[in-house]
C-alpha cells in the first residue's frame, strides 16, 4: 500500500513483486487451458455421455500415458490459474488482514491437498487395478 | 419542468440522525438547466444546510463529481433534459463521506502524489526549449485533459472494495509523464505502478472510461502503462 | 447499483464464472481421485452424479467455461494489442454469442440423454 506525500516515500515503498509474472501467466495459461478444457469437455461430455465414465472406463483411459500427461497438464495449469484467480478475489474483497490470512490459508491448503490427491491419482492408476 | 430530486444526505453532527438518509425535493427547472443549477436552487430556496462542492461551474475545476442517476458525472456538465424528471444524487463512492455530497478526497490525492505527477529532468536545461515532435506530444495528449475530479477512480468496482488500489486517476496522471519524451523518471513511476496496488489491480471493467467527463480513454491508458511495465521488465 | 455499461458486467460475470469453475474443479478432481479407493467408492458417487439436476449443472459448467475462456481471450486481446480496448464492447457481444451458441449445442446434445436416462 502506497501512502506517500513525496516521491521519495513512494520510491521507498515500491518494491518488485511477482504480480507482473502472474499477470502474464494468467493470460498464457488461459489460452492453453481453452484448448485443453474445451477438448476435455468435448471428449468426455459431448462425444460420450458422462454416465458411461464408469470405474473401468476411467481406469482404462487414465492408465494410458498420453491421457496421464494431458490430464496432469490440465490439472496443474487449471489449479494455478484458478487459485491465483481466487487470490485476486480475496485481495480485492477481504480487507481485514487477519481474515485475509485465514481465507488464503484455507483456500491454498485445500487446493494444494486436492492437487496432490489428483496428481497421485493420475500417476498411480494402472490397468492392474481392474484385475481385482 | 417539475423535478423530483432525491438527494443522499449525511450530517455527522445531526443529533440522533448521524446516518445517511434520503431526502426528496420538488424543484422547478428548465430542460436546459444543469444539475448544478438544480442543486443551487435546493440550497438557496429549500434547504440551506445542503452541502456540496463546486467552484468554476464549467467542467474544468473538477469539484462537483457526483453519482447522478447511478453514474458518476459532473453536476455542472449534466443537463436536466438528459436525466428525466426523477433525479437521484449521491456522493461518489469509495471515499469517506464528510457531509451530504462532500467526500474526503485526501486518499485520492495521496495516490495522485504517489506517482510523482510532475516533470522530472535533471539534465542541464538546453539554451532554447526542450523540443518535442507532434507524435511525441500526441502520445500523452489524452492524460493532459484530466481535471482530477475523481469520477473515474470512484466508479471503479475494485476501488469501492479495496481503497489501497491507486486507482485510474493516479495511473492516468502517471501515464501523462511516463510517455512524455522530455521526462526522465518513467522507471521510478513504473516501479510504483508495478505493485499489486498499482496497475495489476485493474480488471478492465471500463467504468472509469465511461465515467470520465473529459472523454479520456482511461482503460486504454492503463493498458498502455501495463505494457510499459511489462516491456521495462522484459 | 451502479448503472455501468458492458465492461462492468463482463468483469462481474468473468469473476463469478471463474470462482464457480474453481469450485467445480476441486470437487471434480476429488470425485475422479476416488478411483484410488476402489471401484465401490467411485461408483457410489458416480451414481449420485447421475441425478438429473447434477447433469443439468454440467451443462451450466460448460457454459461457464465457454464464457470464462472466450472472455479471457477478450481480456488478453485488450492487454496485448493497441486496438483491443477500442472494440471491447463488440468483442464482448461476440463472447456472449459464442457462449450462448456453445451452451445451446451442449444442451441439444445432453438434454435428450438426460430425458432418456442414459
Coordinates of C-alpha atoms in Angstrom, one line a residue:
Chain A
X1 CA 0.0 0.0 0.0
X2 CA 1.4 3.3 -1.0
X3 CA 0.5 6.3 1.1
X4 CA 3.2 8.8 0.1
X5 CA 3.4 12.5 0.3
X6 CA 6.6 12.8 -1.7
X7 CA 8.0 10.7 -4.4
X8 CA 10.9 9.6 -2.2
X9 CA 8.3 7.9 0.0
X10 CA 6.7 6.3 -3.0
X11 CA 10.1 5.1 -4.2
X12 CA 11.0 3.7 -0.8
X13 CA 7.7 1.8 -0.6
X14 CA 7.9 0.5 -4.2
X15 CA 9.5 -2.9 -4.4
X16 CA 9.5 -5.6 -7.0
X17 CA 6.9 -8.4 -6.7
X18 CA 5.7 -11.3 -8.8
X19 CA 2.5 -9.6 -9.9
X20 CA 3.8 -9.0 -13.4
X21 CA 4.8 -12.6 -13.8
X22 CA 1.4 -13.8 -12.5
X23 CA -0.4 -11.4 -14.9
X24 CA 1.5 -12.8 -17.9
X25 CA 1.0 -16.4 -16.6
X26 CA -2.8 -15.9 -16.3
X27 CA -3.0 -14.9 -20.0
X28 CA -0.7 -17.6 -21.3
X29 CA -2.1 -20.4 -19.2
X30 CA -5.6 -19.2 -20.1
X31 CA -5.1 -19.6 -23.8
X32 CA -3.6 -23.1 -23.3
X33 CA -6.5 -24.0 -21.0
X34 CA -9.1 -23.0 -23.6
X35 CA -7.8 -25.8 -25.8
X36 CA -7.2 -28.4 -23.1
X37 CA -10.5 -27.8 -21.2
X38 CA -12.8 -27.5 -24.2
X39 CA -11.2 -30.6 -25.7
X40 CA -11.7 -32.4 -22.4
X41 CA -15.3 -31.4 -22.2
X42 CA -15.9 -32.3 -25.8
X43 CA -14.4 -35.8 -25.4
X44 CA -15.9 -36.7 -22.0
X45 CA -19.2 -34.9 -22.1
X46 CA -20.4 -34.4 -25.7
X47 CA -18.9 -37.3 -27.6
X48 CA -20.0 -39.8 -24.9
X49 CA -22.4 -39.5 -22.0
X50 CA -20.7 -38.8 -18.7
X51 CA -22.7 -41.7 -17.3
X52 CA -20.5 -44.0 -19.4
X53 CA -17.5 -43.0 -17.4
X54 CA -17.7 -46.0 -15.0
X55 CA -14.8 -47.2 -12.9
X56 CA -13.3 -49.5 -15.6
X57 CA -13.7 -46.8 -18.3
X58 CA -11.9 -44.2 -16.2
X59 CA -9.1 -46.5 -15.1
X60 CA -8.6 -47.8 -18.7
X61 CA -8.3 -44.3 -20.1
X62 CA -6.1 -42.8 -17.3
X63 CA -3.8 -45.9 -17.5
X64 CA -2.6 -44.6 -20.8
X65 CA 0.4 -42.3 -20.6
X66 CA -0.9 -39.8 -23.2
X67 CA -4.0 -39.1 -21.0
X68 CA -1.9 -39.0 -17.9
X69 CA 0.1 -36.2 -19.4
X70 CA -2.9 -34.4 -20.9
X71 CA -4.9 -34.5 -17.6
X72 CA -1.9 -33.7 -15.4
X73 CA -1.0 -30.6 -17.6
X74 CA -4.7 -29.5 -17.5
X75 CA -4.9 -30.1 -13.7
X76 CA -1.7 -28.2 -13.0
X77 CA -2.5 -25.2 -15.2
X78 CA -6.1 -25.0 -14.0
X79 CA -5.1 -25.2 -10.3
X80 CA -2.5 -22.5 -10.6
X81 CA -4.8 -20.3 -12.8
X82 CA -7.8 -20.9 -10.5
X83 CA -6.1 -20.4 -7.2
X84 CA -4.4 -17.3 -8.4
X85 CA -7.7 -16.0 -9.6
X86 CA -9.1 -16.8 -6.1
X87 CA -6.1 -14.9 -4.7
X88 CA -7.0 -11.8 -6.8
X89 CA -10.6 -12.0 -5.5
X90 CA -9.5 -12.4 -1.9
X91 CA -7.1 -9.4 -2.2
X92 CA -10.0 -7.4 -3.7
X93 CA -12.7 -8.2 -1.3
X94 CA -11.2 -9.3 2.1
X95 CA -9.8 -6.2 3.7
X96 CA -9.3 -7.3 7.3
X97 CA -5.7 -8.6 7.5
X98 CA -6.3 -11.5 9.9
X99 CA -9.3 -12.6 7.9
X100 CA -7.4 -12.4 4.7
X101 CA -4.6 -14.6 6.0
X102 CA -7.1 -17.2 7.2
X103 CA -9.0 -17.2 3.9
X104 CA -5.9 -17.6 1.9
X105 CA -4.5 -20.3 4.1
X106 CA -7.8 -22.2 3.8
X107 CA -8.0 -21.8 0.0
X108 CA -4.3 -22.6 -0.7
X109 CA -4.3 -25.5 1.7
X110 CA -7.5 -27.1 0.3
X111 CA -6.3 -26.6 -3.3
X112 CA -2.8 -28.0 -2.5
X113 CA -4.3 -31.1 -0.9
X114 CA -6.6 -31.7 -3.8
X115 CA -3.8 -31.1 -6.3
X116 CA -1.7 -33.7 -4.5
X117 CA -4.6 -36.1 -4.4
X118 CA -5.3 -35.6 -8.1
X119 CA -1.6 -35.9 -9.1
X120 CA -1.2 -39.1 -7.1
X121 CA -4.4 -40.5 -8.6
X122 CA -3.2 -39.8 -12.2
X123 CA 0.2 -41.5 -11.7
X124 CA -0.9 -44.4 -9.6
X125 CA -3.8 -45.5 -11.8
X126 CA -2.8 -48.6 -13.9
X127 CA -4.7 -51.4 -15.6
X128 CA -3.7 -53.7 -12.7
X129 CA -6.4 -52.0 -10.7
X130 CA -9.0 -53.7 -12.9
X131 CA -7.8 -57.2 -12.1
X132 CA -9.1 -57.3 -8.6
Chain B
X1 CA -40.4 21.2 -15.9
X2 CA -41.2 19.8 -12.5
X3 CA -38.5 17.7 -11.0
X4 CA -38.3 15.3 -8.1
X5 CA -34.7 15.3 -6.8
X6 CA -33.7 12.7 -4.3
X7 CA -30.5 13.5 -2.5
X8 CA -28.4 11.3 -0.3
X9 CA -27.9 13.3 2.9
X10 CA -25.5 12.8 5.8
X11 CA -24.6 15.1 8.6
X12 CA -22.4 13.6 11.4
X13 CA -23.4 16.4 13.8
X14 CA -27.2 16.0 13.4
X15 CA -28.4 14.8 16.8
X16 CA -29.8 11.2 16.7
X17 CA -29.7 11.1 12.9
X18 CA -26.0 10.6 12.2
X19 CA -26.7 8.0 9.5
X20 CA -27.1 8.7 5.8
X21 CA -30.7 9.2 4.7
X22 CA -32.6 10.2 1.5
X23 CA -34.4 13.5 1.2
X24 CA -36.7 14.5 -1.7
X25 CA -37.1 18.0 -3.1
X26 CA -39.7 19.2 -5.7
X27 CA -37.9 21.7 -7.9
X28 CA -38.9 23.7 -11.0
X29 CA -36.3 23.8 -13.7
X30 CA -35.8 24.3 -17.4
X31 CA -34.6 21.3 -19.5
X32 CA -31.5 23.2 -20.4
X33 CA -30.5 23.8 -16.8
X34 CA -27.6 21.9 -15.4
X35 CA -27.9 19.7 -12.4
X36 CA -25.6 22.2 -10.6
X37 CA -28.3 24.8 -11.1
X38 CA -30.9 22.4 -9.6
X39 CA -28.7 21.8 -6.5
X40 CA -28.2 25.5 -6.1
X41 CA -31.9 26.0 -6.2
X42 CA -32.3 23.4 -3.5
X43 CA -29.6 25.0 -1.4
X44 CA -30.8 28.6 -1.9
X45 CA -34.6 28.2 -1.7
X46 CA -35.3 24.8 0.0
X47 CA -32.6 23.8 2.4
X48 CA -29.5 25.9 3.1
X49 CA -27.9 23.1 5.0
X50 CA -27.3 21.0 1.8
X51 CA -23.5 20.7 1.3
X52 CA -21.7 20.1 -1.9
X53 CA -18.5 21.3 -3.6
X54 CA -18.5 23.4 -6.7
X55 CA -16.2 26.1 -8.0
X56 CA -15.8 27.0 -11.6
X57 CA -19.2 25.5 -12.6
X58 CA -17.9 25.0 -16.2
X59 CA -16.4 21.5 -16.1
X60 CA -12.8 22.5 -15.6
X61 CA -12.1 22.6 -11.8
X62 CA -13.3 19.1 -11.1
X63 CA -15.0 19.9 -7.8
X64 CA -18.6 18.6 -8.4
X65 CA -18.3 14.9 -9.4
X66 CA -21.3 13.1 -8.0
X67 CA -23.2 9.8 -8.5
X68 CA -26.1 11.1 -10.6
X69 CA -28.8 8.7 -11.6
X70 CA -26.5 5.8 -11.0
X71 CA -23.5 7.2 -12.9
X72 CA -20.5 9.3 -12.0
X73 CA -20.8 12.7 -13.7
X74 CA -20.0 16.4 -13.1
X75 CA -23.1 18.2 -11.9
X76 CA -22.1 21.3 -13.9
X77 CA -21.8 19.3 -17.2
X78 CA -25.1 17.3 -16.8
X79 CA -28.3 18.8 -18.3
X80 CA -31.7 18.2 -16.7
X81 CA -33.2 17.1 -20.0
X82 CA -30.7 14.2 -20.1
X83 CA -31.8 13.0 -16.7
X84 CA -35.6 13.0 -16.8
X85 CA -37.9 14.3 -14.1
X86 CA -36.8 11.9 -11.4
X87 CA -33.2 12.5 -10.4
X88 CA -31.1 10.8 -7.6
X89 CA -27.9 12.4 -6.4
X90 CA -25.4 10.6 -4.2
X91 CA -21.8 11.3 -3.1
X92 CA -19.1 9.5 -5.2
X93 CA -18.3 6.0 -3.7
X94 CA -15.3 4.6 -2.1
X95 CA -14.3 7.7 -0.2
X96 CA -15.5 8.7 3.3
X97 CA -18.5 11.0 3.2
X98 CA -17.9 14.1 5.3
X99 CA -21.2 15.8 4.8
X100 CA -24.0 15.3 2.2
X101 CA -22.3 15.2 -1.2
X102 CA -18.8 16.1 0.1
X103 CA -16.3 13.3 0.5
X104 CA -12.8 13.2 1.9
X105 CA -10.5 13.5 -1.1
X106 CA -7.3 13.0 0.8
X107 CA -6.8 9.3 0.0
X108 CA -7.4 10.1 -3.7
X109 CA -4.7 12.8 -3.6
X110 CA -2.3 10.6 -1.7
X111 CA -2.5 8.1 -4.6
X112 CA -2.0 11.0 -7.0
X113 CA 1.1 12.2 -5.2
X114 CA 2.5 8.6 -5.1
X115 CA 3.0 8.6 -8.9
X116 CA 5.1 11.8 -8.9
X117 CA 2.7 13.9 -11.1
X118 CA 5.3 16.4 -12.1
X119 CA 8.0 16.9 -14.6
X120 CA 11.4 15.4 -13.7
X121 CA 14.5 16.1 -15.7
X122 CA 17.9 16.7 -14.0
X123 CA 19.8 17.3 -17.2
X124 CA 21.1 20.8 -17.7
X125 CA 18.4 22.9 -19.5
X126 CA 19.1 23.5 -23.1
X127 CA 19.6 27.0 -24.5
X128 CA 16.2 27.0 -26.1
X129 CA 13.2 24.9 -25.3
X130 CA 13.0 21.1 -24.9
X131 CA 11.6 20.4 -28.3
X132 CA 9.1 17.6 -29.0
X133 CA 7.7 16.2 -32.2
X134 CA 3.9 16.2 -32.8
X135 CA 3.9 12.4 -32.5
X136 CA 5.8 12.6 -29.1
X137 CA 3.3 15.1 -27.9
X138 CA 0.4 13.0 -29.1
X139 CA 1.5 10.0 -27.1
X140 CA 0.4 11.6 -23.8
X141 CA -2.2 14.0 -25.0
X142 CA -5.2 12.2 -23.5
X143 CA -3.8 12.3 -20.0
X144 CA -3.3 16.1 -20.0
X145 CA -7.1 16.6 -20.1
X146 CA -7.5 15.1 -16.6
X147 CA -9.1 17.6 -14.1
X148 CA -8.7 15.3 -11.0
X149 CA -12.4 15.2 -10.4
X150 CA -12.2 11.5 -9.1
X151 CA -15.2 10.4 -11.3
X152 CA -13.1 7.6 -12.7
X153 CA -11.5 6.3 -9.5
X154 CA -14.8 6.3 -7.6
X155 CA -16.6 4.5 -10.4
X156 CA -14.1 1.6 -10.2
X157 CA -15.6 -1.6 -8.7
X158 CA -12.2 -2.5 -7.4
X159 CA -11.6 0.8 -5.7
X160 CA -15.1 0.5 -4.0
X161 CA -13.9 -2.6 -2.2
X162 CA -10.2 -2.0 -2.0
X163 CA -9.2 1.5 -1.1
X164 CA -5.5 0.6 -1.3
X165 CA -5.7 0.5 -5.1
X166 CA -4.1 3.6 -6.5
X167 CA -7.0 4.0 -8.9
X168 CA -7.4 5.1 -12.6
X169 CA -6.9 8.8 -12.0
X170 CA -3.4 8.3 -10.5
X171 CA -2.5 5.9 -13.3
X172 CA -3.7 8.5 -15.9
X173 CA -1.5 11.1 -14.3
X174 CA 1.4 8.7 -14.3
X175 CA 0.8 7.9 -17.9
X176 CA 1.0 11.6 -18.8
X177 CA 4.6 11.8 -17.6
X178 CA 5.8 8.2 -18.3
X179 CA 5.1 8.8 -22.0
X180 CA 6.5 12.4 -22.1
X181 CA 9.7 12.2 -24.1
X182 CA 11.3 15.0 -22.0
X183 CA 10.7 13.3 -18.7
X184 CA 13.3 11.2 -17.1
X185 CA 11.5 9.5 -14.1
X186 CA 9.5 6.9 -16.0
X187 CA 11.3 4.0 -14.4
X188 CA 10.5 5.2 -10.9
X189 CA 6.9 5.7 -11.7
X190 CA 6.6 2.3 -13.4
X191 CA 8.2 0.7 -10.2
X192 CA 5.4 2.4 -8.2
X193 CA 2.7 1.1 -10.5
X194 CA 4.2 -2.4 -10.8
X195 CA 2.7 -3.5 -7.5
X196 CA -0.4 -5.2 -6.5
X197 CA -1.9 -1.9 -5.5
X198 CA -0.8 -0.4 -8.9
X199 CA -1.9 -1.3 -12.4
X200 CA -2.3 -5.0 -11.6
X201 CA -5.4 -4.3 -9.5
X202 CA -7.1 -3.1 -12.7
X203 CA -9.7 -5.6 -14.0
X204 CA -10.6 -3.7 -17.1
X205 CA -14.3 -3.1 -16.2
X206 CA -14.3 0.2 -18.2
X207 CA -16.4 2.1 -15.6
X208 CA -13.6 4.7 -15.5
X209 CA -13.7 5.2 -19.2
X210 CA -17.5 5.6 -19.2
X211 CA -17.4 8.0 -16.2
X212 CA -14.7 10.4 -17.4
X213 CA -16.3 13.8 -18.1
X214 CA -13.3 14.7 -20.2
X215 CA -13.6 11.8 -22.6
X216 CA -10.2 10.3 -21.7
X217 CA -9.9 6.6 -22.8
X218 CA -8.8 5.8 -19.2
X219 CA -8.7 2.0 -19.6
X220 CA -6.7 2.2 -22.7
X221 CA -4.1 4.4 -20.9
X222 CA -3.9 1.9 -18.0
X223 CA -3.3 -0.9 -20.5
X224 CA -0.5 1.1 -22.1
X225 CA 1.1 1.5 -18.7
X226 CA 0.7 -2.3 -18.1
X227 CA 2.5 -2.9 -21.3
X228 CA 5.2 -0.3 -20.4
X229 CA 5.8 -2.1 -17.1
X230 CA 6.0 -5.5 -19.0
X231 CA 8.5 -4.2 -21.6
X232 CA 10.5 -2.4 -19.0
X233 CA 10.9 -5.7 -17.0
X234 CA 11.3 -7.9 -20.1
Chain C
X1 CA -26.5 -0.4 -8.2
X2 CA -24.0 1.5 -10.3
X3 CA -25.6 1.8 -13.8
X4 CA -22.5 0.9 -15.7
X5 CA -22.2 -0.4 -19.3
X6 CA -21.0 -3.7 -20.7
X7 CA -17.4 -3.7 -19.3
X8 CA -18.6 -4.0 -15.7
X9 CA -20.9 -6.9 -16.4
X10 CA -18.2 -8.6 -18.4
X11 CA -15.9 -8.3 -15.4
X12 CA -18.5 -9.5 -12.9
X13 CA -19.5 -12.5 -15.0
X14 CA -15.8 -13.4 -15.5
X15 CA -15.1 -13.3 -11.8
X16 CA -18.3 -15.3 -10.8
X17 CA -17.8 -17.9 -13.5
X18 CA -14.1 -18.2 -12.6
X19 CA -14.8 -18.8 -8.9
X20 CA -17.6 -21.3 -9.7
X21 CA -15.3 -23.2 -12.2
X22 CA -12.6 -23.4 -9.5
X23 CA -15.2 -24.8 -7.1
X24 CA -16.3 -27.4 -9.7
X25 CA -12.6 -28.2 -10.5
X26 CA -11.9 -29.0 -6.8
X27 CA -15.0 -31.2 -6.5
X28 CA -14.4 -32.9 -9.8
X29 CA -10.7 -33.8 -9.0
X30 CA -11.8 -35.3 -5.7
X31 CA -14.5 -37.3 -7.3
X32 CA -12.3 -38.8 -10.0
X33 CA -9.5 -39.4 -7.5
X34 CA -11.8 -41.8 -5.7
X35 CA -10.7 -44.5 -8.2
X36 CA -7.7 -44.7 -5.8
X37 CA -10.0 -46.0 -3.1
X38 CA -11.5 -48.8 -5.2
X39 CA -14.4 -49.4 -7.5
X40 CA -17.0 -49.1 -4.8
X41 CA -16.2 -45.7 -3.5
X42 CA -16.0 -44.4 -7.1
X43 CA -19.3 -45.9 -8.2
X44 CA -21.3 -44.7 -5.2
X45 CA -20.5 -41.1 -6.1
X46 CA -20.8 -41.7 -9.8
X47 CA -24.3 -43.0 -9.3
X48 CA -25.2 -39.9 -7.3
X49 CA -24.0 -37.7 -10.1
X50 CA -26.4 -39.5 -12.4
X51 CA -29.3 -37.5 -10.8
X52 CA -30.7 -35.2 -13.5
X53 CA -30.1 -32.0 -11.6
X54 CA -26.3 -32.6 -11.5
X55 CA -26.4 -33.4 -15.2
X56 CA -28.1 -30.1 -16.0
X57 CA -25.5 -28.5 -13.7
X58 CA -22.7 -29.9 -16.0
X59 CA -24.4 -28.1 -19.0
X60 CA -24.2 -24.9 -16.9
X61 CA -20.5 -25.6 -16.1
X62 CA -19.8 -25.9 -19.9
X63 CA -21.5 -22.6 -20.5
X64 CA -19.4 -21.0 -17.7
X65 CA -16.2 -22.4 -19.1
X66 CA -17.0 -21.1 -22.6
X67 CA -17.8 -17.6 -21.3
X68 CA -14.7 -17.5 -19.0
X69 CA -12.4 -18.9 -21.7
X70 CA -13.5 -16.6 -24.5
X71 CA -13.9 -13.5 -22.3
X72 CA -10.3 -14.3 -21.1
X73 CA -9.3 -14.1 -24.8
X74 CA -11.0 -10.8 -25.0
X75 CA -9.0 -9.6 -21.9
X76 CA -5.8 -10.9 -23.4
X77 CA -6.5 -9.0 -26.7
X78 CA -7.2 -5.8 -24.8
X79 CA -4.0 -6.3 -22.8
X80 CA -1.6 -7.2 -25.6
X81 CA -2.9 -5.2 -28.6
X82 CA -3.2 -1.5 -29.2
X83 CA -6.7 -1.8 -30.7
X84 CA -8.4 -4.2 -28.2
X85 CA -9.8 -1.5 -25.9
X86 CA -11.4 0.3 -28.7
X87 CA -13.5 -2.7 -29.7
X88 CA -14.0 -4.3 -26.3
X89 CA -17.8 -3.9 -26.4
X90 CA -18.1 -5.6 -29.8
X91 CA -15.7 -8.3 -28.6
X92 CA -17.9 -8.9 -25.5
X93 CA -21.0 -9.4 -27.6
X94 CA -19.0 -11.9 -29.7
X95 CA -18.1 -13.7 -26.4
X96 CA -21.7 -13.8 -25.4
X97 CA -22.8 -15.1 -28.7
X98 CA -20.1 -17.9 -28.7
X99 CA -21.0 -18.9 -25.2
X100 CA -24.7 -18.9 -25.9
X101 CA -24.3 -21.0 -29.1
X102 CA -22.0 -23.4 -27.3
X103 CA -24.4 -23.7 -24.4
X104 CA -27.3 -24.4 -26.8
X105 CA -25.3 -27.1 -28.7
X106 CA -24.4 -28.7 -25.4
X107 CA -28.0 -28.7 -24.2
X108 CA -29.0 -30.0 -27.7
X109 CA -26.7 -33.0 -27.2
X110 CA -27.1 -33.6 -23.5
X111 CA -30.8 -32.9 -22.7
X112 CA -32.1 -35.8 -24.8
X113 CA -29.7 -38.1 -22.9
X114 CA -31.0 -36.9 -19.6
X115 CA -34.6 -37.4 -20.7
X116 CA -33.8 -40.9 -21.9
X117 CA -31.7 -41.6 -18.8
X118 CA -28.5 -42.8 -20.4

